[in-house]
mmCIF file of C-alpha atoms in Angstrom:
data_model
loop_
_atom_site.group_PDB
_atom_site.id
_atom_site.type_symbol
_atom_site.label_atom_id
_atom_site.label_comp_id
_atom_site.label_asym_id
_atom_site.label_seq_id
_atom_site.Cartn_x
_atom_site.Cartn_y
_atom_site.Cartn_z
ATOM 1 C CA UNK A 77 0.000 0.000 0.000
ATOM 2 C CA UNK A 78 1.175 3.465 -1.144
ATOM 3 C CA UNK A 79 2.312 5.847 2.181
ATOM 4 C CA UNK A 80 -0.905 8.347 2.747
ATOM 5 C CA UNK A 81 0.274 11.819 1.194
ATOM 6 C CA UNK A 82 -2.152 13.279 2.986
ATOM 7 C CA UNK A 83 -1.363 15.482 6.463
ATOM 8 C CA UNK A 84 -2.603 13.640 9.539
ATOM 9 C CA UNK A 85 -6.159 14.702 10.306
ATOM 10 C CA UNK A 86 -6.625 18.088 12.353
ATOM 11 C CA UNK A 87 -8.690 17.820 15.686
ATOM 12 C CA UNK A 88 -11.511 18.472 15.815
ATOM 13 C CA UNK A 89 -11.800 21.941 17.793
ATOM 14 C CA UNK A 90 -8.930 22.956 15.058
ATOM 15 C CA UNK A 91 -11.257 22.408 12.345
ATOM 16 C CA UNK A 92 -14.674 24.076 13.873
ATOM 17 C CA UNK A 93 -12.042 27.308 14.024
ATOM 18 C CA UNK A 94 -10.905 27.150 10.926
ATOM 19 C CA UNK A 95 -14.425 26.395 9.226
ATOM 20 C CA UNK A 96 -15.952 29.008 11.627
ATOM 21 C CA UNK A 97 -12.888 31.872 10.650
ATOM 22 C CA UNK A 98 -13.942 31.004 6.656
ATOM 23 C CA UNK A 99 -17.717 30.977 7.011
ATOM 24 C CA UNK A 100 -17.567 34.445 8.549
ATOM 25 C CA UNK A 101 -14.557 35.948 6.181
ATOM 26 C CA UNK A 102 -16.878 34.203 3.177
ATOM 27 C CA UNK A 103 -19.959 35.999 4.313
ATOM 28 C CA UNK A 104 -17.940 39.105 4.708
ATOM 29 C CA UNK A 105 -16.967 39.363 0.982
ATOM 30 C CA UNK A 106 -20.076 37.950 -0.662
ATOM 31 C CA UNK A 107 -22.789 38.058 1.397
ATOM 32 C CA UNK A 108 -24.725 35.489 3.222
ATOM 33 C CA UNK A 109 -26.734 34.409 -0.205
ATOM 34 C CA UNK A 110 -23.701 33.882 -2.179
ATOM 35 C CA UNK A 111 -21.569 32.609 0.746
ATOM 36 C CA UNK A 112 -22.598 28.588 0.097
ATOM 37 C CA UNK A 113 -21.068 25.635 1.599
ATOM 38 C CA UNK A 114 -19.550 24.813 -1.330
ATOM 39 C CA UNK A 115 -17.547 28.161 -1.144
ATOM 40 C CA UNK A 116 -16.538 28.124 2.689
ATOM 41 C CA UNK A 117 -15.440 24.695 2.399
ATOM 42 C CA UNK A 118 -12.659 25.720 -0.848
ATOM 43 C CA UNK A 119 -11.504 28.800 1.747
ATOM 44 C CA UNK A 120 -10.188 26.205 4.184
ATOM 45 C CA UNK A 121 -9.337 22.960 1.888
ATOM 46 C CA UNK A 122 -11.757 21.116 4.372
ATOM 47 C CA UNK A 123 -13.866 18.298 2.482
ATOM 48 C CA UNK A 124 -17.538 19.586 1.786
ATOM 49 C CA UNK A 125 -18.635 16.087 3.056
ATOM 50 C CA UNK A 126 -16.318 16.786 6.405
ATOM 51 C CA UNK A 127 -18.288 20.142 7.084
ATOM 52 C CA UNK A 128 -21.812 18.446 6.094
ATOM 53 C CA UNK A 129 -21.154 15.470 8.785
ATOM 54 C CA UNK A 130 -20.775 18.284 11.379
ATOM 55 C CA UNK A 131 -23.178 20.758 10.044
ATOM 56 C CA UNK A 132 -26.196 19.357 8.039
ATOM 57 C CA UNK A 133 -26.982 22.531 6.311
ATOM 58 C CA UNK A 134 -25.539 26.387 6.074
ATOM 59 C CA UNK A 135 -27.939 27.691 8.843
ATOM 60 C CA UNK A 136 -26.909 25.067 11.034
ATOM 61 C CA UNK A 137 -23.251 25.652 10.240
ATOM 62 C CA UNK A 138 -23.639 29.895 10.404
ATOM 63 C CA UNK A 139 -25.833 29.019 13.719
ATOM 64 C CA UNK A 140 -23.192 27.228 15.396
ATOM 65 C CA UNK A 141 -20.451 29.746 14.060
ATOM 66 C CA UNK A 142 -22.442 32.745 15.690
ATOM 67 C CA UNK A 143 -22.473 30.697 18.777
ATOM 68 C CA UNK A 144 -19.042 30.222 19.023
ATOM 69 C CA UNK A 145 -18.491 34.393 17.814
ATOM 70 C CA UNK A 146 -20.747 35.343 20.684
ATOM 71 C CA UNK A 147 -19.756 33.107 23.145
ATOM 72 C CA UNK A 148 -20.697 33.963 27.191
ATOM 73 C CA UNK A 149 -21.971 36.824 28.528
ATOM 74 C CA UNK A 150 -19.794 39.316 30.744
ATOM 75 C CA UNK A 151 -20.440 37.793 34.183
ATOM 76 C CA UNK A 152 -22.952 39.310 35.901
ATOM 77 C CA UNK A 153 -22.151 41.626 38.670
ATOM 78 C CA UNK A 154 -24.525 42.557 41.890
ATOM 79 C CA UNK A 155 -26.187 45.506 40.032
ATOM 80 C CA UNK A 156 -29.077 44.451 37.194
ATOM 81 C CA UNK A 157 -28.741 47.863 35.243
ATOM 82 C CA UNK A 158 -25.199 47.903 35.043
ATOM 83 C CA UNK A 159 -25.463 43.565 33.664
ATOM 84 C CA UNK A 160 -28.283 44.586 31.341
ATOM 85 C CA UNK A 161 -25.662 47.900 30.449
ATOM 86 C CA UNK A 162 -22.892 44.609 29.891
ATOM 87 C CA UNK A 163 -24.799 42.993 27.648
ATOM 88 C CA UNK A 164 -26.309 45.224 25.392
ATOM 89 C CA UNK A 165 -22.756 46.741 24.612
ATOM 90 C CA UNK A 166 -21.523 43.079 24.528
ATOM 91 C CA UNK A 167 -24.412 42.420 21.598
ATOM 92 C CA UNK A 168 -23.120 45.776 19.767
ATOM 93 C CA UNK A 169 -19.353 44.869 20.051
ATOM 94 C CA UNK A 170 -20.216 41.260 18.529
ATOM 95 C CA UNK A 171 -22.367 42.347 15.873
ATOM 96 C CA UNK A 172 -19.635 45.012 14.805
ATOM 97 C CA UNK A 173 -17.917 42.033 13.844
ATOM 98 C CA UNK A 174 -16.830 41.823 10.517
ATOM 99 C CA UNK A 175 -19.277 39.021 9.061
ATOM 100 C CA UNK A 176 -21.644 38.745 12.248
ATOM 101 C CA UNK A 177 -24.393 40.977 11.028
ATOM 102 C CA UNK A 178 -24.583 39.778 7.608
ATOM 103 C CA UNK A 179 -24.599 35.997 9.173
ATOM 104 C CA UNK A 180 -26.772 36.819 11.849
ATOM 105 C CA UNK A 181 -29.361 38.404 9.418
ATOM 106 C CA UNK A 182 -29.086 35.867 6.892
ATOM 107 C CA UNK A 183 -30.588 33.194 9.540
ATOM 108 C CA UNK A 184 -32.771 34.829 10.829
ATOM 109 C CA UNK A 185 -34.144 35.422 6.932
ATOM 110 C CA UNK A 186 -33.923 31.651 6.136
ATOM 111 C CA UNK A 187 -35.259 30.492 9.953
ATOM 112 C CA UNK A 188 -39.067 32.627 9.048
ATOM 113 C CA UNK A 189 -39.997 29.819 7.031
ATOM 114 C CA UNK A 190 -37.834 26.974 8.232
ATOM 115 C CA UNK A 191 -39.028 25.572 11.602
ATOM 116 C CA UNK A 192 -35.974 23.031 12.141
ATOM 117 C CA UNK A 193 -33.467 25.836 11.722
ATOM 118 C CA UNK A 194 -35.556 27.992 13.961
ATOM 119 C CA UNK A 195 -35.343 24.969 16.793
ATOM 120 C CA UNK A 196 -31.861 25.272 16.116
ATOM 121 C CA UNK A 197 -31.205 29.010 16.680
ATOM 122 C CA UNK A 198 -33.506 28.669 19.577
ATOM 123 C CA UNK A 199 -32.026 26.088 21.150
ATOM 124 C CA UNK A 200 -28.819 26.801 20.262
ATOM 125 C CA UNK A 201 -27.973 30.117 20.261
ATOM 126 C CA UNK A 202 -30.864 31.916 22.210
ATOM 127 C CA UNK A 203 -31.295 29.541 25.206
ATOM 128 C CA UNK A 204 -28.089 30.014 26.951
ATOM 129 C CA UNK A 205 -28.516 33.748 26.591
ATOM 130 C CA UNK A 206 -32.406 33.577 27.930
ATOM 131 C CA UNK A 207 -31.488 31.647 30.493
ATOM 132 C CA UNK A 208 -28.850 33.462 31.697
ATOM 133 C CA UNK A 209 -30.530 36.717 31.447
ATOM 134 C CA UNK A 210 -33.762 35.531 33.559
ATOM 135 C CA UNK A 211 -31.423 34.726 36.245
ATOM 136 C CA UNK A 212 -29.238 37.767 36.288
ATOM 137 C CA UNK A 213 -31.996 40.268 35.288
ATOM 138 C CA UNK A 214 -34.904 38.819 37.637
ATOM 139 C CA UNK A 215 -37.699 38.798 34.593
ATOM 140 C CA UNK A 216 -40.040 37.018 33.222
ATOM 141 C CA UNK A 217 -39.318 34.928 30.194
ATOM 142 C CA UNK A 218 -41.500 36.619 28.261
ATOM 143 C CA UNK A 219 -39.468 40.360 28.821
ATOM 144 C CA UNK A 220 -36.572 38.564 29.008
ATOM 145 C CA UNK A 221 -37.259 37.524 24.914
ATOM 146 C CA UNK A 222 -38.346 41.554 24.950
ATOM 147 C CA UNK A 223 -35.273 42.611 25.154
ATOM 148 C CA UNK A 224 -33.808 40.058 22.989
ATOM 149 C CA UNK A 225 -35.373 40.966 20.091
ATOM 150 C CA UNK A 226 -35.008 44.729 21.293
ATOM 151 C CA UNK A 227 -31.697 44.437 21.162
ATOM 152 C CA UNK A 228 -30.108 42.507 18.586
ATOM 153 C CA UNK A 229 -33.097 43.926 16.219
ATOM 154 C CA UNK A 230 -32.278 47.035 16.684
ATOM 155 C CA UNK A 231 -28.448 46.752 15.671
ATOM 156 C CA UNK A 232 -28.877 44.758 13.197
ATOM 157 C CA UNK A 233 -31.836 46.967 11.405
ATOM 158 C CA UNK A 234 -28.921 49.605 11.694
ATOM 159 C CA UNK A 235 -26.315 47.529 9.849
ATOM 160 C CA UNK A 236 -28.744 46.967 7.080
ATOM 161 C CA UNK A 237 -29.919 50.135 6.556
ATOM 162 C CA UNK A 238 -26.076 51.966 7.153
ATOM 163 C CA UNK A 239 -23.510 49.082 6.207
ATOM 164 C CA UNK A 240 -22.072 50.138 9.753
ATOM 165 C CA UNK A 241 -22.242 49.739 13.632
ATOM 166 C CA UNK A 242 -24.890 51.809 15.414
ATOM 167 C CA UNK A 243 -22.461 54.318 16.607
ATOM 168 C CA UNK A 244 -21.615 55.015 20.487
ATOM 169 C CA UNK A 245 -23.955 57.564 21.595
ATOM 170 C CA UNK A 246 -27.160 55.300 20.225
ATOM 171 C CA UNK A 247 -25.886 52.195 21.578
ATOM 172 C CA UNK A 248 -25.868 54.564 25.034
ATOM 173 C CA UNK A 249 -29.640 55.802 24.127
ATOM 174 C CA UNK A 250 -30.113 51.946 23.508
ATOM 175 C CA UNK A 251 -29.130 51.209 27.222
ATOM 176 C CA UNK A 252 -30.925 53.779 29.261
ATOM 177 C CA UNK A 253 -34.007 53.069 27.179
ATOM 178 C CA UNK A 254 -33.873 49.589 28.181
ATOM 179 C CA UNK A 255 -32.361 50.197 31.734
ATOM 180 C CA UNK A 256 -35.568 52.455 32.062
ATOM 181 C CA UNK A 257 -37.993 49.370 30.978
ATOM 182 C CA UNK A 258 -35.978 47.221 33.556
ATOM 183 C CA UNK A 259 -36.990 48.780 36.458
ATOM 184 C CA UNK A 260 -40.760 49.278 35.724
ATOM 185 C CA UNK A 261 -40.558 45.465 34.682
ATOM 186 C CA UNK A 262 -39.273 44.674 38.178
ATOM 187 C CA UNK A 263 -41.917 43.105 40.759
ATOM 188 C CA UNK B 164 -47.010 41.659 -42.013
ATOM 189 C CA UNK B 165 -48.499 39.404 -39.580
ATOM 190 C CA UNK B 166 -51.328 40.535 -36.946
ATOM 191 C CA UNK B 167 -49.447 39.782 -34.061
ATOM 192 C CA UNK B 168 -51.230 37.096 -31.662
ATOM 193 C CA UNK B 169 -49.931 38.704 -28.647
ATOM 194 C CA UNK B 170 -52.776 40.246 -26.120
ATOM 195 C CA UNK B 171 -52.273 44.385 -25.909
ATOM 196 C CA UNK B 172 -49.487 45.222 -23.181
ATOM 197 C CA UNK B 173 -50.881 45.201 -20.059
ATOM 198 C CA UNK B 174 -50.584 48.888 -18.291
ATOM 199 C CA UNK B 175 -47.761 49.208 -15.968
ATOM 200 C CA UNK B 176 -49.434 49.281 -13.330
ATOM 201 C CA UNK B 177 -51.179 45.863 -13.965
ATOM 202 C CA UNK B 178 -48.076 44.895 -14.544
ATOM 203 C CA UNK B 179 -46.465 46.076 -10.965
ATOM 204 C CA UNK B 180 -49.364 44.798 -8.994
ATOM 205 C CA UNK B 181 -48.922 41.142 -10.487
ATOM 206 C CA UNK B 182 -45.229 40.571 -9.762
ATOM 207 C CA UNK B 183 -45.444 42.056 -6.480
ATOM 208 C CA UNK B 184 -48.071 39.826 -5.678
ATOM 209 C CA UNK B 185 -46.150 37.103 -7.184
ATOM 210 C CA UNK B 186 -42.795 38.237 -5.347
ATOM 211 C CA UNK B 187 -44.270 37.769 -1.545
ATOM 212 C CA UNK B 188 -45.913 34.703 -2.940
ATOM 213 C CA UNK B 189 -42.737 33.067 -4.047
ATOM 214 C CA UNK B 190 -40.738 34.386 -0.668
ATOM 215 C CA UNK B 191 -43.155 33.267 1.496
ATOM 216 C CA UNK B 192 -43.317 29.842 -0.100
ATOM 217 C CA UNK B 193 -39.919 29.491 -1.174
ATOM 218 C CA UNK B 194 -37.903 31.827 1.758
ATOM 219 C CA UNK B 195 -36.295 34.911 0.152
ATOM 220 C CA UNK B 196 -32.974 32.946 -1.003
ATOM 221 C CA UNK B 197 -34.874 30.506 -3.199
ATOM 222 C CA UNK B 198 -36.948 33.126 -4.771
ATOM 223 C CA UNK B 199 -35.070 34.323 -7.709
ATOM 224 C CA UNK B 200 -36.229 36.842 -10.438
ATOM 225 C CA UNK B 201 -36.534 33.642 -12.435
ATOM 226 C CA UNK B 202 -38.999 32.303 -10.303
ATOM 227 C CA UNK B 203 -40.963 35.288 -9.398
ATOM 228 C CA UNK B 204 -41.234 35.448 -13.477
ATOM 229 C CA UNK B 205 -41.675 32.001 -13.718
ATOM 230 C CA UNK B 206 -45.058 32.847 -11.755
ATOM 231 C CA UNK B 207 -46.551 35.666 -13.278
ATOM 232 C CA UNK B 208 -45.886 34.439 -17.313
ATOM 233 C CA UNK B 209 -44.169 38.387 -16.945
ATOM 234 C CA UNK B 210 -40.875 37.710 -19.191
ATOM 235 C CA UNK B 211 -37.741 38.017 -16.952
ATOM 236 C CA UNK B 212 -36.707 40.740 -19.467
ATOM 237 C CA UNK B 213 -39.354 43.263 -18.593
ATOM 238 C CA UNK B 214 -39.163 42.474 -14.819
ATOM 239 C CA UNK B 215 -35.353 43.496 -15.472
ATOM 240 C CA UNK B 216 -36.223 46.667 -17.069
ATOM 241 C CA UNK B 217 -38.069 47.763 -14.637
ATOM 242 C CA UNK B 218 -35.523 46.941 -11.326
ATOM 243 C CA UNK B 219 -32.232 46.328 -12.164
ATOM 244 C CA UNK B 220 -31.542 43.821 -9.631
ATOM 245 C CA UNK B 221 -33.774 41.102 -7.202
ATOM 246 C CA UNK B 222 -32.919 43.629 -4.464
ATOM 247 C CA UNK B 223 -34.482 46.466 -6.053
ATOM 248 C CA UNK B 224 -37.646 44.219 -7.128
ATOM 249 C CA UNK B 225 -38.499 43.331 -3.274
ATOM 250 C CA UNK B 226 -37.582 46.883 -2.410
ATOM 251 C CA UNK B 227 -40.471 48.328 -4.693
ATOM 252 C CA UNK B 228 -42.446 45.447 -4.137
ATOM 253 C CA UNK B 229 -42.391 46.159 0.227
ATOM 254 C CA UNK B 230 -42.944 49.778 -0.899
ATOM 255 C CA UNK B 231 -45.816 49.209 -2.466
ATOM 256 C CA UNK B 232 -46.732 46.604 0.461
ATOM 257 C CA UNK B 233 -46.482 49.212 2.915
ATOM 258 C CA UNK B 234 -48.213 52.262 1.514
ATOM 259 C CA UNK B 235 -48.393 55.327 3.141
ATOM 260 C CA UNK B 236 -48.349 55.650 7.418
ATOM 261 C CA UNK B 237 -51.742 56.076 9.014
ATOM 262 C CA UNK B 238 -52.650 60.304 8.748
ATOM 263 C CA UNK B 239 -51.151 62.155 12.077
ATOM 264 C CA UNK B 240 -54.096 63.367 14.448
ATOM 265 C CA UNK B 241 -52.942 66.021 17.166
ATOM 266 C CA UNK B 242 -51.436 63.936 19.940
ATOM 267 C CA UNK B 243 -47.710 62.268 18.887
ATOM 268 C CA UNK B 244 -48.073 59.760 21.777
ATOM 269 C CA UNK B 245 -51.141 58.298 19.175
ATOM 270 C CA UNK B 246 -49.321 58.917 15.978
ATOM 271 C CA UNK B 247 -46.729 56.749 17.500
ATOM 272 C CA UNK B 248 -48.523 54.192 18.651
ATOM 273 C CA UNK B 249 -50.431 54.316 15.054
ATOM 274 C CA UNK B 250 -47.068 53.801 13.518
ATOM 275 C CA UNK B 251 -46.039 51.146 15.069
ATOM 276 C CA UNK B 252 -49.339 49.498 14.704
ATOM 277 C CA UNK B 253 -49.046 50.125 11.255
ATOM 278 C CA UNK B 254 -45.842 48.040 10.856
ATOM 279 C CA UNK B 255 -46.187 45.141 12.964
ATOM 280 C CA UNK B 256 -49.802 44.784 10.746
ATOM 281 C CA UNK B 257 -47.474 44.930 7.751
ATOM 282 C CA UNK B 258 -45.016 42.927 8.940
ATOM 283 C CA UNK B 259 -46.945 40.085 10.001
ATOM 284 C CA UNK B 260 -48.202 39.920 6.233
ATOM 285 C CA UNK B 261 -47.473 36.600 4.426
ATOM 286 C CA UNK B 262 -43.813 36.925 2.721
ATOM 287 C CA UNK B 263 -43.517 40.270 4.112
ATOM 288 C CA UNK B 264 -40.829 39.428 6.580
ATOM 289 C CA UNK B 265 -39.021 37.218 4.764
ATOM 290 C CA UNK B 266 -39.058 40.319 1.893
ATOM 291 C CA UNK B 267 -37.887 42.154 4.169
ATOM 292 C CA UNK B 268 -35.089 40.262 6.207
ATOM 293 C CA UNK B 269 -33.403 39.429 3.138
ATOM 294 C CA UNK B 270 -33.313 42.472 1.466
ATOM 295 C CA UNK B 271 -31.715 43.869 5.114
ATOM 296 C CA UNK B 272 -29.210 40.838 4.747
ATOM 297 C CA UNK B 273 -28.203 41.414 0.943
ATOM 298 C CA UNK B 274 -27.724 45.477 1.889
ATOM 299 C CA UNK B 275 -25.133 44.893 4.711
ATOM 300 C CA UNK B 276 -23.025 44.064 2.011
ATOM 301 C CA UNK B 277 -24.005 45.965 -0.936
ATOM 302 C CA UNK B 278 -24.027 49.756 -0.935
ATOM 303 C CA UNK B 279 -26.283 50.098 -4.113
ATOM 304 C CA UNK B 280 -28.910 48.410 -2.657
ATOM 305 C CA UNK B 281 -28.688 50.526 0.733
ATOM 306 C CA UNK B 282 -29.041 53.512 -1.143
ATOM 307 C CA UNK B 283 -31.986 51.993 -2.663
ATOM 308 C CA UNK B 284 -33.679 50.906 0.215
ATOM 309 C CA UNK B 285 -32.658 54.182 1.792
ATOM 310 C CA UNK B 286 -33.701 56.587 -0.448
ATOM 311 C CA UNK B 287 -36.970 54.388 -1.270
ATOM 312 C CA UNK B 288 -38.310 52.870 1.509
ATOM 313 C CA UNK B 289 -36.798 54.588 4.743
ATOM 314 C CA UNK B 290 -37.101 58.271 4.017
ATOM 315 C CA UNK B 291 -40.624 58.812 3.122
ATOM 316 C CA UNK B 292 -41.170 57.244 6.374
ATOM 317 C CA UNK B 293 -38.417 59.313 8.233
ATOM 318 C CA UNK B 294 -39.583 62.369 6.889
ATOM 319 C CA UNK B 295 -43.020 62.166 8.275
ATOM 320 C CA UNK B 296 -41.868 61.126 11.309
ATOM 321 C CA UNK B 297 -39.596 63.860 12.081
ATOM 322 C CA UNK B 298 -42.484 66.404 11.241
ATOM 323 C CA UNK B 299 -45.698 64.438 12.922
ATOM 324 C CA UNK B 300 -42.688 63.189 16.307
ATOM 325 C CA UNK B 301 -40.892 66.428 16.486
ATOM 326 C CA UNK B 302 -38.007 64.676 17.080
ATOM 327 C CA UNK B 303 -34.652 64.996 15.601
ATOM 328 C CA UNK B 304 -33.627 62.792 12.194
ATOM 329 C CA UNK B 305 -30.981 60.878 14.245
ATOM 330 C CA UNK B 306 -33.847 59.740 16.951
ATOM 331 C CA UNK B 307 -36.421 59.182 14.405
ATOM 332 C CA UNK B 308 -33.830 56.852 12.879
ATOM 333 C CA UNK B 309 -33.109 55.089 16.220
ATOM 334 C CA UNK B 310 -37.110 54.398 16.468
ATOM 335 C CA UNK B 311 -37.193 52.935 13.075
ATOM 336 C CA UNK B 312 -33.987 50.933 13.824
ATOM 337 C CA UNK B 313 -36.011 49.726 17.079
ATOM 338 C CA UNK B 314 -39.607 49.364 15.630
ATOM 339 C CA UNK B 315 -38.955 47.284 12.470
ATOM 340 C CA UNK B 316 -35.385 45.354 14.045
ATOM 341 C CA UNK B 317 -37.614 44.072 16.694
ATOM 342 C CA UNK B 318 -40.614 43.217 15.136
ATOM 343 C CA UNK B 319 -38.409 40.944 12.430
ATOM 344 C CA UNK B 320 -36.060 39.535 15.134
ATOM 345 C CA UNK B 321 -39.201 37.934 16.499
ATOM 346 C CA UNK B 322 -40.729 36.680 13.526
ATOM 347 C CA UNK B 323 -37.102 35.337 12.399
ATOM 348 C CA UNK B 324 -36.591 33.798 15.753
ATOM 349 C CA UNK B 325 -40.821 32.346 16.253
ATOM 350 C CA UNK B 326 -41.944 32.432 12.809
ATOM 351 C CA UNK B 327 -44.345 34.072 14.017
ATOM 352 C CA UNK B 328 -45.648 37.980 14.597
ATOM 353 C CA UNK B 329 -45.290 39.958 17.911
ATOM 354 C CA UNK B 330 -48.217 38.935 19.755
ATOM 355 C CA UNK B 331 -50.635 42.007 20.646
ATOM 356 C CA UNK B 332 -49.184 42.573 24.303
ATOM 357 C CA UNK B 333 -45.530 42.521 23.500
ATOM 358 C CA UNK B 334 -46.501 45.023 20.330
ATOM 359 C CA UNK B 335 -48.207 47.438 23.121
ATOM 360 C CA UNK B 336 -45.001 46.903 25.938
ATOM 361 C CA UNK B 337 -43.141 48.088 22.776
ATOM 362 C CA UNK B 338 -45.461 50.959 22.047
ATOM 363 C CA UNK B 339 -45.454 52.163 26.067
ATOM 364 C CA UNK B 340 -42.056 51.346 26.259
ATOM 365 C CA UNK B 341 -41.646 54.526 22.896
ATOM 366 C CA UNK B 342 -43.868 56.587 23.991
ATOM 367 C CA UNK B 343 -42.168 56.986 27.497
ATOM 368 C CA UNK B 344 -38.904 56.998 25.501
ATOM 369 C CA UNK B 345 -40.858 60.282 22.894
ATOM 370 C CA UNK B 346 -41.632 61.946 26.348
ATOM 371 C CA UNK B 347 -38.105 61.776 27.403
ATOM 372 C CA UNK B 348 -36.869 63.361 23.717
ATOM 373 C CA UNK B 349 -39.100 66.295 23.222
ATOM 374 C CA UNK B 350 -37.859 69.734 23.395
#
């Protein structure tokens, strides 16, 4: 039997980054339509069948690449408006991000009229952040998905409609807007 | 020379009203990826040639075509608290039309990319809106901005996340949750 030619496999985690580093770049230059799997998967030199046995489709793929992007939340501190303050500007410094806006939109586009890729952005990327934020926060589930969508709809209208980050002083107006409907949410 | 056999050209704005109808048709069946200019021609029997003429690009189709969707905001009365609150009615009604989201979403998704198209959806379907709403709010451009950014980013963050509209109390926590924020911005 001829010796293999080919480089010993990567690990796993080594792979997800590289995959991950390409779908973003990708999505950067062409745009979530035109970024396909196909695509991403010439970037890295990565077998297209490799990425599909991990990811079974480009929203599950861009899903678990925004996961990994976002990753935790700041840890929460002993003050709810100053957490809530944390991670709205944590949101705003991920979705500045070249690529993250673009991936995150194109989704959340695909997801309205795909119900197994919205289980999977539910599960996946929302419910660590919902449940995290219920705790730290003290709301209800239902204001706690409020300010989800409050949030990370409102930046990423703004990248759409601009090309660019909300800038500082909205992001700020963001905060005490929210900070304000925090408090009369309290019990 | 021959009679031709071909039925008299349909006025344009026959022609408009059929491939809008046939472009949130297609989206909402097909998501907004799938539904290509081909398609949406496809659909009507419209030939992909004339569709071209009249927007350049698939981007500039669902642009006109969510213009048209949308139509002019409800007229202002004499209290900005209401107009407000009629706005906002007046999207998440729109939004939670079939294929309207989708439309929307994607169009948001192929503009963080591509300049052209923001200028399009800028120039057409933002700032008839913004200019109203400066003049019936009495608020500045950059917060009447900030409220679209926060109206229409939240409303399509939670049909890209449910698949479904903002149900009617979260729409109203968002209205309150405005108006207190209008109060707070008026001279």
């Amino acid at each position: 039997m001829a010796p293999s030619t080919r480089p010993p496999g990567r690990p796993r985690s080594s792979v997800d980054a590289e995959v991950f580093a390409a779908t973003l770049a990708t999505i950067h230059e062409l745009g979530y339509t035109r970024a396909t799997v196909d695509r991403i998967a010439a970037a890295t030199g990565i077998a297209k069948t490799t990425i599909y046995r991990r990811w079974p489709s480009k929203g599950a793929l861009v899903t678990a690449c925004l996961v990994d992007t976002f990753g935790p939340l700041p840890p929460a501190g002993r003050d709810r408006a100053q957490d809530l303050a944390a991670a709205i500007r944590f949101g705003a410094r991920r979705i500045a991000e070249p690529g993250v806006a673009a991936a995150f939109s194109g989704v959340f586009t695909d997801a309205i009229g795909d119900p197994e890729l919205r289980e999977i952005l539910s599960t996946q990327l929302q419910d660590p952040y919902r449940k995290v934020l219920i705790e730290s926060l003290g709301l209800s589930e239902q204001r706690v998905l409020f300010f989800i969508d409050v949030v990370i709809g409102t930046l990423l209208h703004r990248m759409g409609m601009t090309g660019e980050p909300m800038v500082e002083s909205d992001v700020e107006a963001l905060i005490v807007m929210l900070q304000r409907e925090l408090e009369g949410w309290l019990p």
